[in-house]
Structures are given as structure tokens and as C-alpha cells.
GROMACS .gro file of C-alpha atoms in nm:
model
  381
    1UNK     CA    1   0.000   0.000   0.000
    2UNK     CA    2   0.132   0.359  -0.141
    3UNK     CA    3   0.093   0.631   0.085
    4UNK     CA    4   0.086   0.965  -0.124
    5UNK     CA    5   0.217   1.317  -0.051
    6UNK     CA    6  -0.067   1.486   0.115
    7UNK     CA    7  -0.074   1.154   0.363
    8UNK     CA    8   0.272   1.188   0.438
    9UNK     CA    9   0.246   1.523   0.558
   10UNK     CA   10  -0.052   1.470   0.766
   11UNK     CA   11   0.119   1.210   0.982
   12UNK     CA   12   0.399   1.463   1.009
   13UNK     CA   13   0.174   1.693   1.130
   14UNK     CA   14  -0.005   1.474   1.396
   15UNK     CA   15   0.340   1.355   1.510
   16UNK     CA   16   0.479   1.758   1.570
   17UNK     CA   17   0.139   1.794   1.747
   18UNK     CA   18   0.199   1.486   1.985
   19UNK     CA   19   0.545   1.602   1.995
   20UNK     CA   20   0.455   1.962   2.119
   21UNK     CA   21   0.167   1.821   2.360
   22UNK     CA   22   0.429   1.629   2.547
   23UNK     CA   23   0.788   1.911   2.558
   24UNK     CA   24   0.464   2.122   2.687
   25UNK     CA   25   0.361   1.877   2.962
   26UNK     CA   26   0.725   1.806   3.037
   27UNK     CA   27   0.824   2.222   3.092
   28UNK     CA   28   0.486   2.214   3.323
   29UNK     CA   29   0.640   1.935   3.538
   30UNK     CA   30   0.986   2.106   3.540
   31UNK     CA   31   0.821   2.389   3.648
   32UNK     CA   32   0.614   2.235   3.935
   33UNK     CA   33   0.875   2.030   4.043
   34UNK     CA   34   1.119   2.333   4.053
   35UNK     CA   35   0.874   2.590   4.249
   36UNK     CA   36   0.773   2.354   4.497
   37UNK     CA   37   1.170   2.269   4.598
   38UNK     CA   38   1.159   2.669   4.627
   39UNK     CA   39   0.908   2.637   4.890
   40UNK     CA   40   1.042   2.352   5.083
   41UNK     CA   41   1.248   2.506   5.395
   42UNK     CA   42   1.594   2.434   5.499
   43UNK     CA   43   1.649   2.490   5.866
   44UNK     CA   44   1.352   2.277   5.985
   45UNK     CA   45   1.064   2.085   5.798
   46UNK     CA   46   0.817   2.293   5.698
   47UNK     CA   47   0.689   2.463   5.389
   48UNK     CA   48   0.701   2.865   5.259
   49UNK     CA   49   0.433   3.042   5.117
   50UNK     CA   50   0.448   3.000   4.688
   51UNK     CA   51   0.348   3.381   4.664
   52UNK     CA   52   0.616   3.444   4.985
   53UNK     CA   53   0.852   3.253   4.757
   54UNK     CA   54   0.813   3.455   4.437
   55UNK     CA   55   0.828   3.758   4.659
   56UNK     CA   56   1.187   3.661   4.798
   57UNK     CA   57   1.307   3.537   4.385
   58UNK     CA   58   1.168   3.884   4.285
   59UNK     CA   59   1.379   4.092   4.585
   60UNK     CA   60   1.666   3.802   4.510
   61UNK     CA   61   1.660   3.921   4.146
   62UNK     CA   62   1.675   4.276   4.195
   63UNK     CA   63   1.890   4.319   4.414
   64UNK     CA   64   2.116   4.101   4.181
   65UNK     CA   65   2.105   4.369   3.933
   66UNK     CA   66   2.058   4.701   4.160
   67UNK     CA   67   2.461   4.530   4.276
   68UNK     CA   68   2.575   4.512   3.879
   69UNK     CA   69   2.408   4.865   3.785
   70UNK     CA   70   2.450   5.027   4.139
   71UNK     CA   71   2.110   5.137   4.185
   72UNK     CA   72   2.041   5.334   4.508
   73UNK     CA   73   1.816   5.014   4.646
   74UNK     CA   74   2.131   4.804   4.668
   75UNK     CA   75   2.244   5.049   4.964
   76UNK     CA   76   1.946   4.958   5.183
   77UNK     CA   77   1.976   4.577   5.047
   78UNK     CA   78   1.957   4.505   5.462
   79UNK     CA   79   1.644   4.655   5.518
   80UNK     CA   80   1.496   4.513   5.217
   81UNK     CA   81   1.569   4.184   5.296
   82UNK     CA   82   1.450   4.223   5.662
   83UNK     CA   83   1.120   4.259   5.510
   84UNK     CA   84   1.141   3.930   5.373
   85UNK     CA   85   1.093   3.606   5.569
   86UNK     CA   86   1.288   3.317   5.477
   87UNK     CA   87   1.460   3.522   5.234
   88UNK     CA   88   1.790   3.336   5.284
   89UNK     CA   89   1.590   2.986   5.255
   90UNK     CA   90   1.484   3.076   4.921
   91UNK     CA   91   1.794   3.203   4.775
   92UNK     CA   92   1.932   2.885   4.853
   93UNK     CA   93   1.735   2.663   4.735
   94UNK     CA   94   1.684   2.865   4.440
   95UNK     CA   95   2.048   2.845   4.371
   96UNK     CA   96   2.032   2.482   4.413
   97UNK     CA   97   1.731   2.442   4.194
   98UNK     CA   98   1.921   2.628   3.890
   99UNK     CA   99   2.254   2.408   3.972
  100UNK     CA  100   2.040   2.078   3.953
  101UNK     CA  101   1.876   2.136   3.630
  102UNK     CA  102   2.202   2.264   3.470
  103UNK     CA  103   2.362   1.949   3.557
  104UNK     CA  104   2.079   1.705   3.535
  105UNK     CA  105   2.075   1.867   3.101
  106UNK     CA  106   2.443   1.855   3.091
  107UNK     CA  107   2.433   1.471   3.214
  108UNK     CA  108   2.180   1.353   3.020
  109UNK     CA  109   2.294   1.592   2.686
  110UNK     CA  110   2.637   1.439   2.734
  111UNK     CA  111   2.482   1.034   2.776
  112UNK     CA  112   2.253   1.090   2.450
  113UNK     CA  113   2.595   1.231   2.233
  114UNK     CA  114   2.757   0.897   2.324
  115UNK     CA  115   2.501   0.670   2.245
  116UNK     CA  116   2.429   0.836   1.945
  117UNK     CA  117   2.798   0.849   1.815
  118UNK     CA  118   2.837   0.491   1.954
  119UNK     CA  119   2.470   0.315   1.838
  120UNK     CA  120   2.460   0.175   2.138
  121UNK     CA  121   2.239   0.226   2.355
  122UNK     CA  122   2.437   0.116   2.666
  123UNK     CA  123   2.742   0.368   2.625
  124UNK     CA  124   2.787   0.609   2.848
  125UNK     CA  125   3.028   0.941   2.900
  126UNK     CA  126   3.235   0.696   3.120
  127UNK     CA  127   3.363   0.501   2.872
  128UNK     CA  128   3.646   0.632   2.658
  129UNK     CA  129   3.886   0.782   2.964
  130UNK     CA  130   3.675   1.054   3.087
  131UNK     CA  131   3.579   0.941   3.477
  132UNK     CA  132   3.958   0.792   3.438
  133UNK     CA  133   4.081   1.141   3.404
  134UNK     CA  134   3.881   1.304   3.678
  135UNK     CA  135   3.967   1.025   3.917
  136UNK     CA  136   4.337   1.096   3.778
  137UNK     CA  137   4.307   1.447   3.878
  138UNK     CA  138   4.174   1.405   4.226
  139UNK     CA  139   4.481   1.154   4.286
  140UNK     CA  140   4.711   1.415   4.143
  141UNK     CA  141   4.525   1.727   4.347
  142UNK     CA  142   4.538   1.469   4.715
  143UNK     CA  143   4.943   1.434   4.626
  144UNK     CA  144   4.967   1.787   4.623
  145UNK     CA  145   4.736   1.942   4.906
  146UNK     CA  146   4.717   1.612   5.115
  147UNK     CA  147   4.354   1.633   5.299
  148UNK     CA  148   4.260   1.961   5.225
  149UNK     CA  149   4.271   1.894   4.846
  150UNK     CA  150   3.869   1.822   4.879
  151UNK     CA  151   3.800   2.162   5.031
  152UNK     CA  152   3.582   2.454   4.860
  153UNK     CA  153   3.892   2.646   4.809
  154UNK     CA  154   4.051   2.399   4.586
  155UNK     CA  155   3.712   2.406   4.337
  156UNK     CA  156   3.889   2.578   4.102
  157UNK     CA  157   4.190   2.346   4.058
  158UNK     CA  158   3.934   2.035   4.072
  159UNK     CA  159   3.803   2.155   3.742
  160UNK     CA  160   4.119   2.269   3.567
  161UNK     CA  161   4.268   1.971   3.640
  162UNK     CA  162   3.948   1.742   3.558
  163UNK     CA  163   3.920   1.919   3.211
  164UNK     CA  164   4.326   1.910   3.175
  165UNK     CA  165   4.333   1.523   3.214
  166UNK     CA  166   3.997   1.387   3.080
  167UNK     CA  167   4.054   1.615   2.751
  168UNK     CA  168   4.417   1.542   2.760
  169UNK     CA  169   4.305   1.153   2.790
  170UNK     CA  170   4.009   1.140   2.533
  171UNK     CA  171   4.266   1.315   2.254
  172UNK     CA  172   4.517   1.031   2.273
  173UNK     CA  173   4.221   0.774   2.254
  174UNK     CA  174   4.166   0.937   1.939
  175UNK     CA  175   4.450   0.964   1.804
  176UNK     CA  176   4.588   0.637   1.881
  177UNK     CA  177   4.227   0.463   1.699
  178UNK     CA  178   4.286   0.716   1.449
  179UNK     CA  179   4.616   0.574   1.365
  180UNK     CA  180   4.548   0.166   1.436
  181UNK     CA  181   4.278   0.211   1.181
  182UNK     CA  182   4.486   0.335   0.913
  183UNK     CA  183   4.361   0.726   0.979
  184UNK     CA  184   4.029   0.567   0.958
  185UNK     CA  185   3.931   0.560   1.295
  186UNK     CA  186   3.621   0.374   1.351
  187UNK     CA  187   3.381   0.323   1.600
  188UNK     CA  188   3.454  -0.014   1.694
  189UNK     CA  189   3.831   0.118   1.733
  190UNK     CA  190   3.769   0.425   1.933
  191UNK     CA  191   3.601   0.205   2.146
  192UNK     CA  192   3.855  -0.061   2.185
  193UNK     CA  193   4.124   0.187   2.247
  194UNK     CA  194   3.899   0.375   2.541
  195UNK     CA  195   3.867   0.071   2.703
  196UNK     CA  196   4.209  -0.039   2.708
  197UNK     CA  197   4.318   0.305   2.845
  198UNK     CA  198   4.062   0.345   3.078
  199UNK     CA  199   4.135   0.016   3.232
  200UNK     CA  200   4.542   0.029   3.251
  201UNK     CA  201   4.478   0.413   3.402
  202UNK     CA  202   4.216   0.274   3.659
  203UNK     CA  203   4.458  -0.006   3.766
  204UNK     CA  204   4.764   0.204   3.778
  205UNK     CA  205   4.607   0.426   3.983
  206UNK     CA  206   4.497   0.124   4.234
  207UNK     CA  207   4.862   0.034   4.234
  208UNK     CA  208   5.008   0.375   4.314
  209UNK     CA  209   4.766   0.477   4.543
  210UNK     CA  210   4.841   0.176   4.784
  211UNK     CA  211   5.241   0.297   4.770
  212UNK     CA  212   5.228   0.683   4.795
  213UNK     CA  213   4.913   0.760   4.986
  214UNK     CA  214   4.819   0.704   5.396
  215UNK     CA  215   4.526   0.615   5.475
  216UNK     CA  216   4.350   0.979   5.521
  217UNK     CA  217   4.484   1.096   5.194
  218UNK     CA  218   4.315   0.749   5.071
  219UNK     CA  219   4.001   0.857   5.192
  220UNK     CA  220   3.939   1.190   5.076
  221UNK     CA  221   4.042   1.068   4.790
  222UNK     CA  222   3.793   0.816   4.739
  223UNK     CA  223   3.529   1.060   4.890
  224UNK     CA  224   3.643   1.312   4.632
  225UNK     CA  225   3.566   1.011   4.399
  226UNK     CA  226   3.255   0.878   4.473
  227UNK     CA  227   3.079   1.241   4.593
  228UNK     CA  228   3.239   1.478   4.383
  229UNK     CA  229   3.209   1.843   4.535
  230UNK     CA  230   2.855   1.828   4.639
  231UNK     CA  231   2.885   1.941   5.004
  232UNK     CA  232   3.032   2.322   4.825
  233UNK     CA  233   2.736   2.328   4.548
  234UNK     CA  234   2.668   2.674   4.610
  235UNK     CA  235   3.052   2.741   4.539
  236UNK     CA  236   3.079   3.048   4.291
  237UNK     CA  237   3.376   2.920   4.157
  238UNK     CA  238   3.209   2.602   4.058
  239UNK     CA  239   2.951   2.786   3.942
  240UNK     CA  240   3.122   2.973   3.639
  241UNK     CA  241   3.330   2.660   3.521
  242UNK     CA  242   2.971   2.451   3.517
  243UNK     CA  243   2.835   2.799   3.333
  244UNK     CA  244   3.134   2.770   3.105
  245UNK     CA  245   3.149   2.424   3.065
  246UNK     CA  246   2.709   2.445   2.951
  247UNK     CA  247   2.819   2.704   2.687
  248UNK     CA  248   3.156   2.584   2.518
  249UNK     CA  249   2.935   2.246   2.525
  250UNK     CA  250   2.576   2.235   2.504
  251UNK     CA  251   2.587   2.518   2.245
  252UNK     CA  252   2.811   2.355   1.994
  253UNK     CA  253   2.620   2.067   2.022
  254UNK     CA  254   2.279   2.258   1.995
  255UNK     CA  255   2.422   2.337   1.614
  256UNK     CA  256   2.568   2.017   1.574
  257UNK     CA  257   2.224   1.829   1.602
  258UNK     CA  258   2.147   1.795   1.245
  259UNK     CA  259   2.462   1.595   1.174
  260UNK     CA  260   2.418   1.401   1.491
  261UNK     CA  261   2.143   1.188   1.321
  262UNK     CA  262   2.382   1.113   1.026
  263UNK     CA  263   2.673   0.982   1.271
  264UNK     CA  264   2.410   0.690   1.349
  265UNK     CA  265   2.471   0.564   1.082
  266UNK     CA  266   2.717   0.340   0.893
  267UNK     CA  267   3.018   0.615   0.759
  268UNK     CA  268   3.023   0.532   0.393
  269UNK     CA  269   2.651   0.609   0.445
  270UNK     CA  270   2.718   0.948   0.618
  271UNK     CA  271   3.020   1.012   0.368
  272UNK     CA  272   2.705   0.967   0.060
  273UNK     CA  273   2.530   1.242   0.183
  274UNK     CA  274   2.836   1.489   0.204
  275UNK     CA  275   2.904   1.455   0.601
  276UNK     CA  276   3.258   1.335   0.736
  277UNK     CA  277   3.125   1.115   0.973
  278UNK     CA  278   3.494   1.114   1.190
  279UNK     CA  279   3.498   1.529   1.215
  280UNK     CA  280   3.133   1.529   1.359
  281UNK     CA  281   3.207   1.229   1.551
  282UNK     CA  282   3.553   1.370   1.729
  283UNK     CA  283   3.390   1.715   1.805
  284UNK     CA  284   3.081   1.563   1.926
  285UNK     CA  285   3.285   1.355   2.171
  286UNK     CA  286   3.507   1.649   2.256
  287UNK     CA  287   3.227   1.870   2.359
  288UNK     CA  288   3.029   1.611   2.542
  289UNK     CA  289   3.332   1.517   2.758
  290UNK     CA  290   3.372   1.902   2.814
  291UNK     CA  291   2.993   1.820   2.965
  292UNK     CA  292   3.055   1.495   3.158
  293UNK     CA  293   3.379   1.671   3.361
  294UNK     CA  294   3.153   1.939   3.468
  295UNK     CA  295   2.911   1.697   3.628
  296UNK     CA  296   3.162   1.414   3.717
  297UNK     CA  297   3.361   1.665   3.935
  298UNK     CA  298   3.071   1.834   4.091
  299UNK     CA  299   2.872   1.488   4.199
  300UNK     CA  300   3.111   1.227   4.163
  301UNK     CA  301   3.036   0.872   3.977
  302UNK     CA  302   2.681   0.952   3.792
  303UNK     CA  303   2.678   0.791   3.471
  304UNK     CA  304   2.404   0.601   3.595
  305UNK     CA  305   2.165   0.881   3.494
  306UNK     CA  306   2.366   0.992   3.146
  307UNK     CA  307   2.275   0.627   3.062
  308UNK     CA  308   1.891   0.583   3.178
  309UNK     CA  309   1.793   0.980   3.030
  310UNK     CA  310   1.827   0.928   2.693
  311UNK     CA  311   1.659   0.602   2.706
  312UNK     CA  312   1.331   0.753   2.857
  313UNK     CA  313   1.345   1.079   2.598
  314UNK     CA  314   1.398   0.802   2.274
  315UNK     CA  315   1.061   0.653   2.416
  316UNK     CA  316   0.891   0.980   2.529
  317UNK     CA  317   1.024   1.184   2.192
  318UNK     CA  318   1.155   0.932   1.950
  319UNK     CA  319   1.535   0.885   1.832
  320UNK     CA  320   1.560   1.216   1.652
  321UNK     CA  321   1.811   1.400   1.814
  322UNK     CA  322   1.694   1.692   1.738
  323UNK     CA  323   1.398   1.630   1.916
  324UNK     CA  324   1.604   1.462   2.196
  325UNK     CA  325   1.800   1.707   2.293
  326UNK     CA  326   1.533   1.902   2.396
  327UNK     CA  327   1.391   1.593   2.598
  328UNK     CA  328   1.727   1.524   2.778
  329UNK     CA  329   1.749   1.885   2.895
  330UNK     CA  330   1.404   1.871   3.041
  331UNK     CA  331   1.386   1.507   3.181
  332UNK     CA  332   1.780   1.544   3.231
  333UNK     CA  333   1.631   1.855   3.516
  334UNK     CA  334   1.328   1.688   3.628
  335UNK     CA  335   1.512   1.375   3.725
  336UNK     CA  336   1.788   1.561   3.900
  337UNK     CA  337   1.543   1.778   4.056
  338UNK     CA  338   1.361   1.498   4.204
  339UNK     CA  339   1.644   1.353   4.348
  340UNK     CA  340   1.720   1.751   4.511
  341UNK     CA  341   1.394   1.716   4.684
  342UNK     CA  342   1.475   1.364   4.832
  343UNK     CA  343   1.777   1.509   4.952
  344UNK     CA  344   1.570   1.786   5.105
  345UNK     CA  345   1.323   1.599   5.314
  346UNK     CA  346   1.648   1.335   5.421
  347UNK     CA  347   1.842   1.594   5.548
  348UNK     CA  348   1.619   1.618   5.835
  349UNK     CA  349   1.650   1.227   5.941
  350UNK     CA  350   1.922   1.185   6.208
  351UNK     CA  351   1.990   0.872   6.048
  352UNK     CA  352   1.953   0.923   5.664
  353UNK     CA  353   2.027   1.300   5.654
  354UNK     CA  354   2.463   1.240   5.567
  355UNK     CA  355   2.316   1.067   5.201
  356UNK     CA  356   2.466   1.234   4.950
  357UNK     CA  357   2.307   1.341   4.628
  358UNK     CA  358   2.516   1.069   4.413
  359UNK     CA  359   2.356   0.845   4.643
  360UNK     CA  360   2.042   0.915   4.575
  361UNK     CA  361   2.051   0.929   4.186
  362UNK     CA  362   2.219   0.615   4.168
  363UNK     CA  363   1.928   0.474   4.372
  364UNK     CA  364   1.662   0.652   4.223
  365UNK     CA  365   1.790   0.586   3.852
  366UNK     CA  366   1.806   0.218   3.861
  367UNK     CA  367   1.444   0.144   3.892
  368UNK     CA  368   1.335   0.389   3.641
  369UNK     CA  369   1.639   0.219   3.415
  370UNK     CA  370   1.500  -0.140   3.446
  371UNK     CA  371   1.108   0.026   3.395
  372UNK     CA  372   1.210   0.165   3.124
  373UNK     CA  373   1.406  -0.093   2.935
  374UNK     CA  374   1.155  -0.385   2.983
  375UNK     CA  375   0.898  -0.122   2.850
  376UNK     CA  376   1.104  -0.027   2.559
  377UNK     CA  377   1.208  -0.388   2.481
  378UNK     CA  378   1.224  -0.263   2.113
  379UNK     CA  379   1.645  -0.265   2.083
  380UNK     CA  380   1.828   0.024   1.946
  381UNK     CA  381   1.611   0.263   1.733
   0.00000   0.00000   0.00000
């Protein structure tokens, strides 16, 4: 059975419909979720007005730029926020709110680049080097500052050195598949060379670590590790290299998404319709890993949710990537966001309150992983 023209664009019609329905619905949810962590308190459990909320966001906002244009207001910022209950509650969790969605997008932006590159839809940002270089970095950082390498003044140097080794790390897996392939670098290559590097650094490491190290340099260096930086998330140091990192990465990307679909498939295929498959593969991978650093350094070992986002937005959005990189930001953000409020009501158990937030994603991503495989069940799209 032919279908003609006017057919054709009717279904592609009804699907941009059922497309908009749901990135509307998911924004909604974002939304909710995000103004109700805003009104959850942080000193005691209990909730804040939503209209006492926007009040303190408003005065939080305008003082913000009465400071940068030095209006007169900014003098009598005290009195201003005096007149403001749980003004300082809000700002915080505000701040915290923002910082989770960034990263939840840049996680699950970073996990859909992979699997896309890869067409596999079990890779992850982990896999070529890059949690291998962060975990080389914090060894490296404990050497030189000893036990105060995980404090908030040492932010800065977490991600210049993160970014240093994982980029540093992911360039000689490419080069190095590059040249075993006869400057032909394939898939299959690239990933047989990030595995083999990935695995000698990660045993290395074990090796050297049990000569060099006592056992409180061992320890903040595995809790550097496994937790990342999230005790100093309100850090404004860490703030403008996860700012940088969502510009000099997501953006690239956001132009790149056209191509992205072509890298799925086969290269001969890509190279018929005028795309070099290896040049949008490398700077997809490059800009991802710029990504993955941000979020590995803040929260530690999360690839758990780089791997499970992109598998819900393919079966919420479809495996356009145009389409699913707008899915991965928002479900990337919900996701986290729900895992900020977890954190929230925990912190006021005696017993459960020291969870961290890579704790809690890890937990809370493996049941929605598992749902949403066995509902997929339909292989790699």
C-alpha cells in the first residue's frame, strides 16, 4: 500500500502535534517540580508560602542587578531583605534548583551524544577515559594538598585539572584509533582503544595509590571520587566553570544536532550524503566530555543517569536528536530535581540525613532504568 504526498504530511503533522503536547507537559512538570523545591524550607521541615517565595526570587533578582548597575536600592539591600521572611531559605534553594537542572541537562545531553555516536544504547560518557581522568586528577590534586585537596577552596583546581586530564586523555584515545585504523578511525576502534586506556589508568592508579598515599589521603580521595564536590554546590567558583562548561558544550552541540542523526549511521553512508562522519564524531565527543567533567567533578560517579535519560526521551520523543536534545534537557532537570527534593526531606532524618546526592541518583535511577528498558524492549532505534 502507497501512501501519497498529502498523507505523508498529515502524519507529520499529527506527530509535531503529539510532539509539542508532550515538551509542553514536560516544561509544566519542570516547572512544578522546581517551584515547589523553592518552597520547601531548609532549617527545619516545613513549607514557605508559593506567593512568599516569588516575593523573595523577585527581591533576590533585583537586588542582583541594583549590585551590577548600582542602583540606590542596593544600599538599603539590609532593610529590604529584613522585610522578607525566609529570604535566605529561598535564595538557597533557588540556587540549588538552577545548579540541579544545569547538571541534570548537561548529564543527560552528554549520555545521549555517546550513544548516538556509539549506536549503542548502553554507552555512556564513562567510557572512553573521561571518569579515568577526573579520578586521575583528584589523585594528582590529594598528592599535592594532602587532605585539604577536597576543600571549597581547591574548586577551582578540581576543574582545571578534571578538564586538563579527561581532555588530555580522550585526545590520545583518538588519536591512537585514528592511527590503528589506518587514519580511519572507527567506531569499533575508538572504542577498543577507550577501554584499554581506561582500564590500565584505573589499575595504575589502584597500584600507586596503595604505595604513595596514607590512609586519610586514601580517603578523601575516594570521597572526592565517589561524591564529587557536592557538600560546596553553592561554590561560585564552581559555578562559572559549570556555566562555562554548559556554553563551550551544550551550544556547539545545539548546532551540531542535524549531523548528529547522520553519525548513526554506517560512515560510507554518512560520507554519501556529504558529512565526514569522523569530524562530527571527534567534536561531538570532545564537547560532550567538556559536559561529563563538569558533572563528574561536581557529583562524583553519575553515569548512571547519562545512561537511563536518553533512554526515557527516545521513548517519550523518539530517536531524533533533534527532538532529543530538547527531551534530555528537560527530563535530564526533572530527574535531577527529584532527586534535590529527596535530599531535602532526608536531610532532616538523624539517620539518613549524611546521604549524598550521588547516592540518591544512583538509587533513584536504577528502577526507572530497568522500567524503562523492559517497556522499551524494542532494541536500538
Amino acid at each position: 500500500m502507497q501512501i501519497g504526498l498529502e498523507e505523508i504530511i498529515t502524519l507529520r503533522k499529527a506527530d509535531r502535534k503529539k510532539l509539542r503536547t508532550r515538551t509542553v507537559l514536560s516544561i509544566v512538570v519542570l516547572l512544578v517540580l522546581f517551584w515547589a523545591f523553592l518552597c520547601t524550607r531548609t532549617v527545619e521541615i516545613g513549607l514557605i508560602s508559593p506567593v512568599q517565595a516569588l516575593s523573595n526570587v523577585f527581591t533576590y533578582v533585583k537586588l542582583s542587578l541594583a549590585q551590577i548597575f548600582h542602583w540606590s536600592i542596593f544600599d538599603d539591600q539590609l532593610a529590604v531583605i529584613q522585610a522578607q521572611p525566609y529570604y535566605y531559605e529561598t535564595v538557597t534553594r533557588l540556587e540549588g534548583a538552577v545548579q540541579a537542572v544545569v547538571l541534570g541537562a548537561v548529564l543527560a545531553v552528554s549520555g545521549a551524544v555517546y550513544q548516538c555516536v556509539f549506536r549503542n544504547p548502553i554507552a555512556t560518557p564513562t567510557m572512553l577515559g573521561v571518569s579515568s581522568g577526573v579520578r586521575l586528577s583528584n589523585f594528582v590534586l590529594v598528592l599535592q594538598y594532602s587532605t585539604i585537596a577536597s576543600t571549597a577552596t581547591l574548586v577551582t583546581l578540581r576543574y582545571i585539572y578534571g578538564y586538563v586530564f579527561s581532555i588530555g586523555i580522550l585526545v590520545v584515545v583518538l588519536v591512537v584509533a585514528h592511527f590503528m585504523g589506518n587514519k580511519k578511525s572507527s567506531v569499533a576502534d575508538v572504542l577498543l582503544v577507550g577501554s584499554i586506556v581506561s582500564r590500565l589508568l584505573s589499575q595504575g592508579l589502584r597500584v600507586v595509590q596503595s604505595y604513595v598515599m596514607d590512609d586519610d589521603a586514601y580517603l578523601v580521595l575516594q570521597q572526592m571520587n565517589l561524591y564529587g564536590t557536592d557538600a560546596n554546590l553553592g561554590n561560585s567558583q564552581g559555578a562559572i566553570f559549570r556555566l562555562c562548561a554548559l556554553l563551550v558544550g551544550m551550544l556547539p552541540l545545539y548546532f551540531m544536532r542535524f549531523s548528529l542523526n547522520v553519525v548513526s549511521f554506517e560512515d560510507e553512508d554518512a560520507k554519501c550524503l556529504g558529512i565526514s562522519a569522523s569530524r562530527i564524531r571527534t567534536a561531538s565527543l570532545i564537547f560532550s566530555t567538556i559536559l561529563m567533567v563538569a558533572a563528574q567533578v561536581q557529583l562524583g560517579d553519575v553515569a548512571l543517569l547519562a545512561l537511563l535519560v536518553p533512554h526515557i526521551c527516545r521513548y517519550v520523543f523518539g530517536a531524533n536528536f533533534q527532538d532529543m536534545l530538547v527531551g534530555c534537557i528537560l527530563y535530564g532537570g526533572i530527574i535531577m530535581l527529584v532527586c534535590k527534593v529527596v535530599v531535602a526531606l532526608l536531610s532532616f532524618s538523624p539517620y539518613l540525613g549524611v546521604m549524598s546526592m550521588n547516592v540518591i541518583i544512583n538509587v533513584i535511577s536504577m528502577p526507572l532504568l530497568i522500567f524503562v528498558l523492559l517497556k522499551e524492549r524494542r532494541g536500538w532505534a
